[in-house]
Short mmCIF file of N, CA and C in Angstrom, two decimals:
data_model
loop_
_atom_site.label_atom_id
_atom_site.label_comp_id
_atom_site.label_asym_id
_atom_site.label_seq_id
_atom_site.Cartn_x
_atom_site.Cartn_y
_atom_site.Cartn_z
N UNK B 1 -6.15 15.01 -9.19
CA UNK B 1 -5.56 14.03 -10.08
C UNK B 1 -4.71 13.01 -9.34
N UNK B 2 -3.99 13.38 -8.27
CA UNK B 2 -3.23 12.36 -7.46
C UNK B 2 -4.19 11.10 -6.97
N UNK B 3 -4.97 11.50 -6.51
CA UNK B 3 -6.05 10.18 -6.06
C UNK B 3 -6.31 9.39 -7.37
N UNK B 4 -6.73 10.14 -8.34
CA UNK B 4 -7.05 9.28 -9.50
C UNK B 4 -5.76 8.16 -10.18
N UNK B 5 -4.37 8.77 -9.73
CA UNK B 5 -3.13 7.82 -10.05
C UNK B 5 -3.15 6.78 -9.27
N UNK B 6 -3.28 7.36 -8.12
CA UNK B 6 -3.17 6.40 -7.13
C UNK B 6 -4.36 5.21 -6.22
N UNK B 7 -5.63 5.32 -7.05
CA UNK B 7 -6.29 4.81 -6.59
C UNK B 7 -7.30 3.92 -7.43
N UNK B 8 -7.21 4.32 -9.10
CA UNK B 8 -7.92 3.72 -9.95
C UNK B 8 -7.24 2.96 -11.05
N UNK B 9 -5.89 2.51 -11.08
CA UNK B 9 -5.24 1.25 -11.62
C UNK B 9 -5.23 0.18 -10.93
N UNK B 10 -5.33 -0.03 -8.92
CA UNK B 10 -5.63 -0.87 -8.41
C UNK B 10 -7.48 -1.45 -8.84
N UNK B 11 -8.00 -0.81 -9.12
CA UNK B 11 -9.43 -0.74 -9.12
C UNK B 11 -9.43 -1.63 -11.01
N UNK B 12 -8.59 -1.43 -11.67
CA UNK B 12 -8.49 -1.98 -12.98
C UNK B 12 -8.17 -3.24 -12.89
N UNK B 13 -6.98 -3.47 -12.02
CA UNK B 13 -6.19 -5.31 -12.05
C UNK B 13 -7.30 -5.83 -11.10
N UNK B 14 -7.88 -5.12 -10.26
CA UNK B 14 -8.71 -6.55 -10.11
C UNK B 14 -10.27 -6.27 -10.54
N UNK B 15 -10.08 -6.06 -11.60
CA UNK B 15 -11.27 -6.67 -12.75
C UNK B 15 -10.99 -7.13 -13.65
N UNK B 16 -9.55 -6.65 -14.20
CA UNK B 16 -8.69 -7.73 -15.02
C UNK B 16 -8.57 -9.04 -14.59
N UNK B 17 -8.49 -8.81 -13.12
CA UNK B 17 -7.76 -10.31 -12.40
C UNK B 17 -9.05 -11.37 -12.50
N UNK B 18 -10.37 -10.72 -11.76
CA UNK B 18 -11.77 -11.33 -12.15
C UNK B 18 -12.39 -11.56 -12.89
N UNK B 19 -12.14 -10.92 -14.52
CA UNK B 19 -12.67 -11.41 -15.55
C UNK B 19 -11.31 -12.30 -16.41
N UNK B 20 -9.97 -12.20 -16.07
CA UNK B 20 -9.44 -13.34 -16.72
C UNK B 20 -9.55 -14.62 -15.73
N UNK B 21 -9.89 -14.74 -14.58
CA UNK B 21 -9.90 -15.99 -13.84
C UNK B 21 -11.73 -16.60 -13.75
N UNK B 22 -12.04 -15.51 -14.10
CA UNK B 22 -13.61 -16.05 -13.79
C UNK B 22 -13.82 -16.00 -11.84
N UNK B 23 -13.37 -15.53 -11.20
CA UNK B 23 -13.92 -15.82 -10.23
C UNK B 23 -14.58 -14.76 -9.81
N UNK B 24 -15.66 -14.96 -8.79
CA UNK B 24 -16.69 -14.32 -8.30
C UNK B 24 -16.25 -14.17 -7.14
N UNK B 25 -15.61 -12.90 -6.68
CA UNK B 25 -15.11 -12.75 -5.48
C UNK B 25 -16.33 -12.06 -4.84
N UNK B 26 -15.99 -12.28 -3.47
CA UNK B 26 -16.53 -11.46 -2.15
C UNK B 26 -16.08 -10.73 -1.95
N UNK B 27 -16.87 -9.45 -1.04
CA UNK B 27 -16.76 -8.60 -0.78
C UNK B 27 -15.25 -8.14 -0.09
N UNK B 28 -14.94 -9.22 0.73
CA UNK B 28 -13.95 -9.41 1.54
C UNK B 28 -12.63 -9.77 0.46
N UNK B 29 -12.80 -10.32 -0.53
CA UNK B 29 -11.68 -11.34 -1.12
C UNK B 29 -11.48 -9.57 -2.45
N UNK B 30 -12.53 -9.04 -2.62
CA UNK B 30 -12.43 -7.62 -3.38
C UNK B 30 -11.40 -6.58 -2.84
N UNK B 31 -11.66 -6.47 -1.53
CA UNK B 31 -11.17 -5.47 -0.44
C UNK B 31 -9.36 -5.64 -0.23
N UNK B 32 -9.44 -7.18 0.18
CA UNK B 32 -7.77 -7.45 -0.12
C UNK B 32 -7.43 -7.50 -1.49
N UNK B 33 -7.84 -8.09 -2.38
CA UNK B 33 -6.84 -7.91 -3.71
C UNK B 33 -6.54 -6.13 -3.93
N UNK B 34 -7.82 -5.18 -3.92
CA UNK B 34 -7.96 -3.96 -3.99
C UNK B 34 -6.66 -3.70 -3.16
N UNK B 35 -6.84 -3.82 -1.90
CA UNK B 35 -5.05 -3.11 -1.41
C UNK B 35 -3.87 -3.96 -1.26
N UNK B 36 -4.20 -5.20 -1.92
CA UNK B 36 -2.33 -5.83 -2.46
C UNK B 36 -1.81 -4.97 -3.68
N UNK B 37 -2.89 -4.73 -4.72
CA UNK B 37 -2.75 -4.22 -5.97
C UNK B 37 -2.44 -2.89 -5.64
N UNK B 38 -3.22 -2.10 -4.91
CA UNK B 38 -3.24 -0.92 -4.81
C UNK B 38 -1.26 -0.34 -4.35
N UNK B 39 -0.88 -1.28 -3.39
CA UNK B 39 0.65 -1.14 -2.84
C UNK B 39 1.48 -1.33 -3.56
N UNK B 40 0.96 -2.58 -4.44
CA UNK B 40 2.38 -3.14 -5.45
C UNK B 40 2.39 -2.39 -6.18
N UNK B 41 1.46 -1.80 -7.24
CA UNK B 41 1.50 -0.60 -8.25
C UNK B 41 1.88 0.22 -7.97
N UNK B 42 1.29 0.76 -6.76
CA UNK B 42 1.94 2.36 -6.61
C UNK B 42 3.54 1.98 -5.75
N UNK B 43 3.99 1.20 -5.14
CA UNK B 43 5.17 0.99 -4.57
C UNK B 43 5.84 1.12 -5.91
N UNK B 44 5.82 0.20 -6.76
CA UNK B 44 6.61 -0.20 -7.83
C UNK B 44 6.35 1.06 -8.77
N UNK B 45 5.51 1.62 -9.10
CA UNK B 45 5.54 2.58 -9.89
C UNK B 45 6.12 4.38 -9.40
N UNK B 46 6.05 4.40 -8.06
CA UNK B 46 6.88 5.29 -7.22
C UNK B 46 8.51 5.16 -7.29
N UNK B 47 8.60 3.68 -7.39
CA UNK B 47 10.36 3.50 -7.13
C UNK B 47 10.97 3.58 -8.44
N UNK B 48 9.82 2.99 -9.54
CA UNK B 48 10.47 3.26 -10.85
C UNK B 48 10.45 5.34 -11.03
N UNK B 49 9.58 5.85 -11.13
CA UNK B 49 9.58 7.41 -11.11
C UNK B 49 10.97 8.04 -10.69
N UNK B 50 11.06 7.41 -9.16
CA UNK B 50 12.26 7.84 -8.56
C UNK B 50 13.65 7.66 -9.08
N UNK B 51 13.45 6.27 -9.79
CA UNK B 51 14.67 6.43 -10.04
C UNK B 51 15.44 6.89 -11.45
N UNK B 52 13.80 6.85 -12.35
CA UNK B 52 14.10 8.22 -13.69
C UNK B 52 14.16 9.48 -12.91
N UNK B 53 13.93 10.10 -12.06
CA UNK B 53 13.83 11.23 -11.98
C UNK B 53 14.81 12.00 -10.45
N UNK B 54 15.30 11.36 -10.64
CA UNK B 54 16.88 11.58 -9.69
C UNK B 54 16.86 11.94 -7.81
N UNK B 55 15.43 10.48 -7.70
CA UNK B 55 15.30 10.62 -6.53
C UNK B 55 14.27 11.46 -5.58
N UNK B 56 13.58 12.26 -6.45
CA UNK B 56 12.84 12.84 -5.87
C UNK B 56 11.67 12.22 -5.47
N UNK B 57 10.82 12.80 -4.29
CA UNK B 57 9.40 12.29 -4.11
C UNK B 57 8.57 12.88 -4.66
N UNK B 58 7.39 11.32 -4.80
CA UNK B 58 6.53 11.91 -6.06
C UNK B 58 5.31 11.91 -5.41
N UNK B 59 5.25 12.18 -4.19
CA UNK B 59 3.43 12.30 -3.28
C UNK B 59 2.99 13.26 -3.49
N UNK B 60 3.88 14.67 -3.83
CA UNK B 60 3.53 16.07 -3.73
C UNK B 60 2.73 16.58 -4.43
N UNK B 61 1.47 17.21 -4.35
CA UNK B 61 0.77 17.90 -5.29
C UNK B 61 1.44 18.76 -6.21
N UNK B 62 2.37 19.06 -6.46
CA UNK B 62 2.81 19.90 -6.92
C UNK B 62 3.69 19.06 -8.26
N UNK B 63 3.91 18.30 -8.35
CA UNK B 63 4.52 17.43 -9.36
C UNK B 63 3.82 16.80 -10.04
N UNK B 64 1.95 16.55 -9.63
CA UNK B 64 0.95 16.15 -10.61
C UNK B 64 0.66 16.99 -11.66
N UNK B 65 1.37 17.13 -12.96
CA UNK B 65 1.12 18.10 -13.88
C UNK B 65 0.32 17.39 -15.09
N UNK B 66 -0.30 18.15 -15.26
CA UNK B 66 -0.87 16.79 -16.62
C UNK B 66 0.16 16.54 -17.73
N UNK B 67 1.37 16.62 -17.83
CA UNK B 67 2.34 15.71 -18.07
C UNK B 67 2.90 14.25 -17.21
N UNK B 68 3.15 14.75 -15.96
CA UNK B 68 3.44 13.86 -15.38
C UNK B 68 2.39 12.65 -14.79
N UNK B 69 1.21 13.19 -14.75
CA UNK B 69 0.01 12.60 -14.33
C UNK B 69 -0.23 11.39 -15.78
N UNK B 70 -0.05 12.00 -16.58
CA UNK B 70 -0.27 10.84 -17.83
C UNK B 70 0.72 9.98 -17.97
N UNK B 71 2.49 10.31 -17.56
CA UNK B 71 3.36 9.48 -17.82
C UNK B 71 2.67 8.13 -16.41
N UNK B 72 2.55 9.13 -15.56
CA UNK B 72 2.38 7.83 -13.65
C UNK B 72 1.17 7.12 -13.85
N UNK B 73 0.13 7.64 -14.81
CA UNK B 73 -1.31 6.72 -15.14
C UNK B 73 -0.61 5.73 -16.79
N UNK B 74 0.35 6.10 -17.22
CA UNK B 74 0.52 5.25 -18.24
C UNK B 74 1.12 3.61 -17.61
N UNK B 75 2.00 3.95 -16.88
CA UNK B 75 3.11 3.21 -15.47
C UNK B 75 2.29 2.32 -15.25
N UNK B 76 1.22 2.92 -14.65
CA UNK B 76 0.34 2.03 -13.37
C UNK B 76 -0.69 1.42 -14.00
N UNK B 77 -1.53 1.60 -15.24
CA UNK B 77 -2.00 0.75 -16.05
C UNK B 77 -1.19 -0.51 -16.80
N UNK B 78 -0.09 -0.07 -16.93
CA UNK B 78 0.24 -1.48 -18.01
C UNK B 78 0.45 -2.12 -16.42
N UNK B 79 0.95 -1.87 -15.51
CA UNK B 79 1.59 -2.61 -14.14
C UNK B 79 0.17 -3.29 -13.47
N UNK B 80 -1.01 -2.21 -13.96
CA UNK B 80 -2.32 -3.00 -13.32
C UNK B 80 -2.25 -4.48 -14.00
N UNK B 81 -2.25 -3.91 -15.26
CA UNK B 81 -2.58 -4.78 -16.61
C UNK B 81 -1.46 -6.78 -15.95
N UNK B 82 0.08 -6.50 -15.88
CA UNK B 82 0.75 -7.14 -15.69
C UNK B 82 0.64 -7.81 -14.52
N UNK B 83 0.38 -7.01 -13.07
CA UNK B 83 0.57 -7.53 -11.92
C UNK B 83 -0.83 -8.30 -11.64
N UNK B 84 -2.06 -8.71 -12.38
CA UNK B 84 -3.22 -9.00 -12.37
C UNK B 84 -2.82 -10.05 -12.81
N UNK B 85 -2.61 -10.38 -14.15
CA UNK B 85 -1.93 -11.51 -14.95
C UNK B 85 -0.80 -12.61 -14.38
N UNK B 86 0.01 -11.95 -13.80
CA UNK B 86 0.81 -12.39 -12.56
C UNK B 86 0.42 -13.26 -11.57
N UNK B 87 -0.65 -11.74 -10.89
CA UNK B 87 -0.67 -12.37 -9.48
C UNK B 87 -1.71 -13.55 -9.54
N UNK B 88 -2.42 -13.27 -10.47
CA UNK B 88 -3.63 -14.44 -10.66
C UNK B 88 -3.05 -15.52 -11.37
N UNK B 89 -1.76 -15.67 -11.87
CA UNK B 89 -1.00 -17.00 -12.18
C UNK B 89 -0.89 -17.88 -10.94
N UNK B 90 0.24 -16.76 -10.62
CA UNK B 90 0.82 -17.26 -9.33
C UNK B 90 -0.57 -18.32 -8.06
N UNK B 91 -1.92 -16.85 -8.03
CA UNK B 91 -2.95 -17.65 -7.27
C UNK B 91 -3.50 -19.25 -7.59
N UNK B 92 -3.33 -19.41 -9.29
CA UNK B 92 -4.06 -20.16 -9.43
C UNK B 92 -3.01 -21.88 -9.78
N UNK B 93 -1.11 -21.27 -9.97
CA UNK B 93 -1.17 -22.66 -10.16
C UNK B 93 -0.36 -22.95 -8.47
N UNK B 94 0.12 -22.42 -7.29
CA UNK B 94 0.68 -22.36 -6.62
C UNK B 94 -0.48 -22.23 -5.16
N UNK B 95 -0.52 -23.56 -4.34
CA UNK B 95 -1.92 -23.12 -3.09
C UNK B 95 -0.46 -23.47 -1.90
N UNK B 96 -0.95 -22.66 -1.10
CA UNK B 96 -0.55 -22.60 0.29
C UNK B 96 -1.53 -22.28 1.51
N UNK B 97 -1.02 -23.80 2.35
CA UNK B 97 -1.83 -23.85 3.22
C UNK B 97 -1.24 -23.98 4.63
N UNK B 98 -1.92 -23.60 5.64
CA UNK B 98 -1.47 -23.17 7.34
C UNK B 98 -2.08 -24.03 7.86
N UNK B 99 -1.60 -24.91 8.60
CA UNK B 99 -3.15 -25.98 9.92
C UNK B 99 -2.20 -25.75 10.93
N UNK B 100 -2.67 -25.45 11.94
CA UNK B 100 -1.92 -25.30 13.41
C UNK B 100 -3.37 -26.28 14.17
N UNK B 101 -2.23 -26.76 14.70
CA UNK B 101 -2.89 -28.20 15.65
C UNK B 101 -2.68 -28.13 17.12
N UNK B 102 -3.44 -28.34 18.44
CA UNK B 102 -3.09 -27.95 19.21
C UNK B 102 -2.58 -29.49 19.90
N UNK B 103 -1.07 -29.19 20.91
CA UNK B 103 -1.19 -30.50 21.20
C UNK B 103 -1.01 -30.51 22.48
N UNK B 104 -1.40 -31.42 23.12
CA UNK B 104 -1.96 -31.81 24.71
C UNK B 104 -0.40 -32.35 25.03
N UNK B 105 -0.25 -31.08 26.37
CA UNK B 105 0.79 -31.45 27.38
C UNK B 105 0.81 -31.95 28.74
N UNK B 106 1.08 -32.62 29.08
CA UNK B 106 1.19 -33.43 30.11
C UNK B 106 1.53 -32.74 31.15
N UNK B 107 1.12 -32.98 32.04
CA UNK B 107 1.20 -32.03 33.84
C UNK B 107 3.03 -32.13 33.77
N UNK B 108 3.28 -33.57 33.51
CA UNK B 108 5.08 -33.53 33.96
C UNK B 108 5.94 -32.96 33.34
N UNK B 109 5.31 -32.48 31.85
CA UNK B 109 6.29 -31.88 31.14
C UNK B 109 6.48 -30.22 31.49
N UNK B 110 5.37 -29.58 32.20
CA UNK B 110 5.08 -28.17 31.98
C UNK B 110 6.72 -27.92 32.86
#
């Protein structure tokens, strides 16, 4: 059940993210959203746990109970649900771009 918390709400926001934006991602452009989503959810849904539950860590097999497994899959769905909606805002009204230019130095300056 731990793999299934932790590995199939990233797998939800970005099909949320691809069917509310329409885009047709690549294989490559699949792979990164898959582990931005995959970190932010479970980061954010680990730190929220922790801090209802007085600090403890929540990696342990032993704390996946099917109580707790339904509260950490309830977490990480609405957070799929939100951080998809989000992050695909953010992608689509905000572009950032990098050009590095190389520039020619002169023998006298080296």
């Amino acid at each position: 059940m731990m793999f299934v918390c932790f590995f199939l709400p990233a797998l939800i926001a970005v099909a949320i993210y691809d069917n509310l934006y329409k885009k047709r991602l690549k294989t490559k452009q699949v792979v990164y959203n898959y582990a931005l989503y995959n970190v932010l959810i479970n980061l954010i849904t680990n730190v929220a746990i922790i801090l209802m539950k007085s600090g403890e860590v929540v990696l342990n097999e032993e704390r996946f109970t099917s109580r707790f497994t339904s509260k950490y899959l309830i977490i990480a769905f609405l957070l799929s649900i939100f951080l998809a909606v989000v992050v695909g805002y953010i992608r689509e009204t905000f572009k950032f771009e990098v050009t590095i230019e190389k520039m020619k130095v002169k023998k006298d300056e080296k």
